[in-house]
């Protein structure tokens, strides 16, 4: 079993929809949680970064962490075709450590 | 633009050959991480350097090695290349005691 599980998709939604992307993890030692967006096998781009349970909002993006359930989510409001990409969740024990990634979810937003 | 640069963008080489991938971290970042992304394995951590010293190793093959130089740029050396080494290789950097890692654009390696 992988340390971080993520539904690979693809997830197809119409433009303007609310998108929910999720990851579960098994190791409670993970303390910091990140979401990356990756276009067409380009370099992963850091979208959101959280370290505590609860919600963090940045524009159309909301990251949610539930450490008790070992479950994290990324919500995208008013999705746009330009949001079409692969979204990767990543976790880390602490600063200066390696990232452990989920397998990524491919999102397609149709006009 | 993350501020992390990688060269070359694309490498095509034959089995058995050796290649060197180069990474320059964001200004001020002391940590450099190398990751491999293949279709079947996803993003996997290879090795980390901090201010010139090896800090951590992941699932890095013995045929692979890395180093970080005094100017903080890093090189990943891949030798005796096999078809299965074809992948995207990313480097990331972090600094200031923070956990966030910023990725470069990657090097696409094709072994024929």
CSV table of C-alpha atoms in Angstrom, one decimal, chain B residues 3-111:
chain,number,residue,atom,x,y,z
B,3,UNK,CA,13.5,30.5,-9.9
B,4,UNK,CA,14.9,27.0,-10.2
B,5,UNK,CA,16.7,26.3,-13.5
B,6,UNK,CA,17.6,23.0,-15.1
B,7,UNK,CA,19.6,22.1,-18.1
B,8,UNK,CA,19.3,20.6,-20.6
B,9,UNK,CA,15.6,20.4,-21.3
B,10,UNK,CA,15.8,17.2,-23.2
B,11,UNK,CA,18.5,14.5,-23.6
B,12,UNK,CA,18.4,11.6,-26.0
B,13,UNK,CA,21.1,9.0,-25.5
B,14,UNK,CA,21.8,5.3,-26.0
B,15,UNK,CA,21.9,2.5,-23.5
B,16,UNK,CA,25.1,2.2,-21.7
B,17,UNK,CA,26.0,5.9,-21.9
B,18,UNK,CA,26.5,8.5,-19.1
B,19,UNK,CA,24.8,11.8,-18.8
B,20,UNK,CA,24.9,14.8,-16.4
B,21,UNK,CA,21.9,16.9,-15.5
B,22,UNK,CA,22.4,20.3,-14.0
B,23,UNK,CA,20.3,22.3,-11.5
B,24,UNK,CA,20.6,25.8,-10.1
B,25,UNK,CA,18.4,26.4,-7.0
B,26,UNK,CA,16.5,29.6,-6.2
B,27,UNK,CA,18.6,32.4,-4.9
B,28,UNK,CA,19.4,31.8,-1.2
B,29,UNK,CA,18.1,28.2,-1.1
B,30,UNK,CA,20.7,25.8,0.4
B,31,UNK,CA,18.8,22.6,-0.1
B,32,UNK,CA,18.5,20.8,-3.5
B,33,UNK,CA,16.4,17.7,-4.1
B,34,UNK,CA,16.3,15.5,-7.1
B,35,UNK,CA,13.1,13.6,-8.1
B,36,UNK,CA,12.4,11.2,-10.9
B,37,UNK,CA,9.0,11.1,-12.6
B,38,UNK,CA,8.1,8.1,-14.7
B,39,UNK,CA,4.7,7.1,-16.1
B,40,UNK,CA,4.4,4.0,-13.9
B,41,UNK,CA,6.1,5.3,-10.7
B,42,UNK,CA,5.0,8.9,-10.4
B,43,UNK,CA,7.3,11.4,-8.6
B,44,UNK,CA,10.0,9.6,-6.6
B,45,UNK,CA,12.6,11.2,-4.4
B,46,UNK,CA,16.2,10.4,-5.4
B,47,UNK,CA,18.6,12.4,-3.2
B,48,UNK,CA,19.0,15.6,-1.3
B,49,UNK,CA,21.9,17.9,-0.7
B,50,UNK,CA,22.2,20.7,1.8
B,51,UNK,CA,24.9,23.3,1.5
B,52,UNK,CA,27.2,20.9,-0.3
B,53,UNK,CA,26.6,17.9,1.9
B,54,UNK,CA,24.5,14.8,1.1
B,55,UNK,CA,21.5,15.0,3.5
B,56,UNK,CA,19.2,12.1,2.4
B,57,UNK,CA,18.9,9.3,-0.1
B,58,UNK,CA,15.7,7.8,-1.5
B,59,UNK,CA,15.4,5.0,-4.1
B,60,UNK,CA,18.4,6.1,-6.0
B,61,UNK,CA,20.2,3.5,-8.1
B,62,UNK,CA,23.9,2.9,-7.5
B,63,UNK,CA,24.5,3.9,-11.1
B,64,UNK,CA,23.3,7.4,-10.2
B,65,UNK,CA,25.2,9.9,-8.2
B,66,UNK,CA,24.9,13.6,-7.4
B,67,UNK,CA,26.9,16.4,-5.9
B,68,UNK,CA,26.3,20.0,-4.9
B,69,UNK,CA,29.0,22.6,-5.6
B,70,UNK,CA,30.2,25.6,-3.5
B,71,UNK,CA,28.0,27.9,-5.7
B,72,UNK,CA,25.1,25.6,-4.6
B,73,UNK,CA,24.3,24.3,-8.1
B,74,UNK,CA,23.9,20.6,-8.3
B,75,UNK,CA,24.5,17.9,-10.8
B,76,UNK,CA,22.9,14.5,-11.2
B,77,UNK,CA,25.1,11.9,-12.9
B,78,UNK,CA,23.4,8.9,-14.5
B,79,UNK,CA,25.7,6.1,-15.9
B,80,UNK,CA,25.3,2.8,-17.6
B,81,UNK,CA,21.9,4.0,-18.8
B,82,UNK,CA,19.1,1.5,-19.4
B,83,UNK,CA,15.8,1.9,-21.3
B,84,UNK,CA,14.0,2.1,-17.9
B,85,UNK,CA,15.9,5.2,-16.9
B,86,UNK,CA,13.9,7.2,-19.5
B,87,UNK,CA,11.9,9.7,-17.4
B,88,UNK,CA,11.6,13.3,-16.3
B,89,UNK,CA,14.1,14.4,-13.8
B,90,UNK,CA,13.2,17.3,-11.6
B,91,UNK,CA,15.2,19.2,-9.1
B,92,UNK,CA,13.6,21.3,-6.4
B,93,UNK,CA,15.0,23.7,-3.8
B,94,UNK,CA,14.0,25.0,-0.4
B,95,UNK,CA,15.5,27.3,2.1
B,96,UNK,CA,15.0,29.5,5.1
B,97,UNK,CA,13.9,26.7,7.3
B,98,UNK,CA,10.7,26.4,5.3
B,99,UNK,CA,9.1,23.1,4.0
B,100,UNK,CA,7.9,24.3,0.6
B,101,UNK,CA,9.9,23.0,-2.3
B,102,UNK,CA,10.0,24.8,-5.6
B,103,UNK,CA,10.6,22.8,-8.8
B,104,UNK,CA,12.5,23.4,-11.9
B,105,UNK,CA,11.2,22.8,-15.4
B,106,UNK,CA,12.8,19.3,-15.5
B,107,UNK,CA,15.0,17.4,-17.9
B,108,UNK,CA,13.4,14.8,-20.1
B,109,UNK,CA,15.7,11.9,-20.6
B,110,UNK,CA,15.1,9.4,-23.4
B,111,UNK,CA,17.3,6.3,-23.5
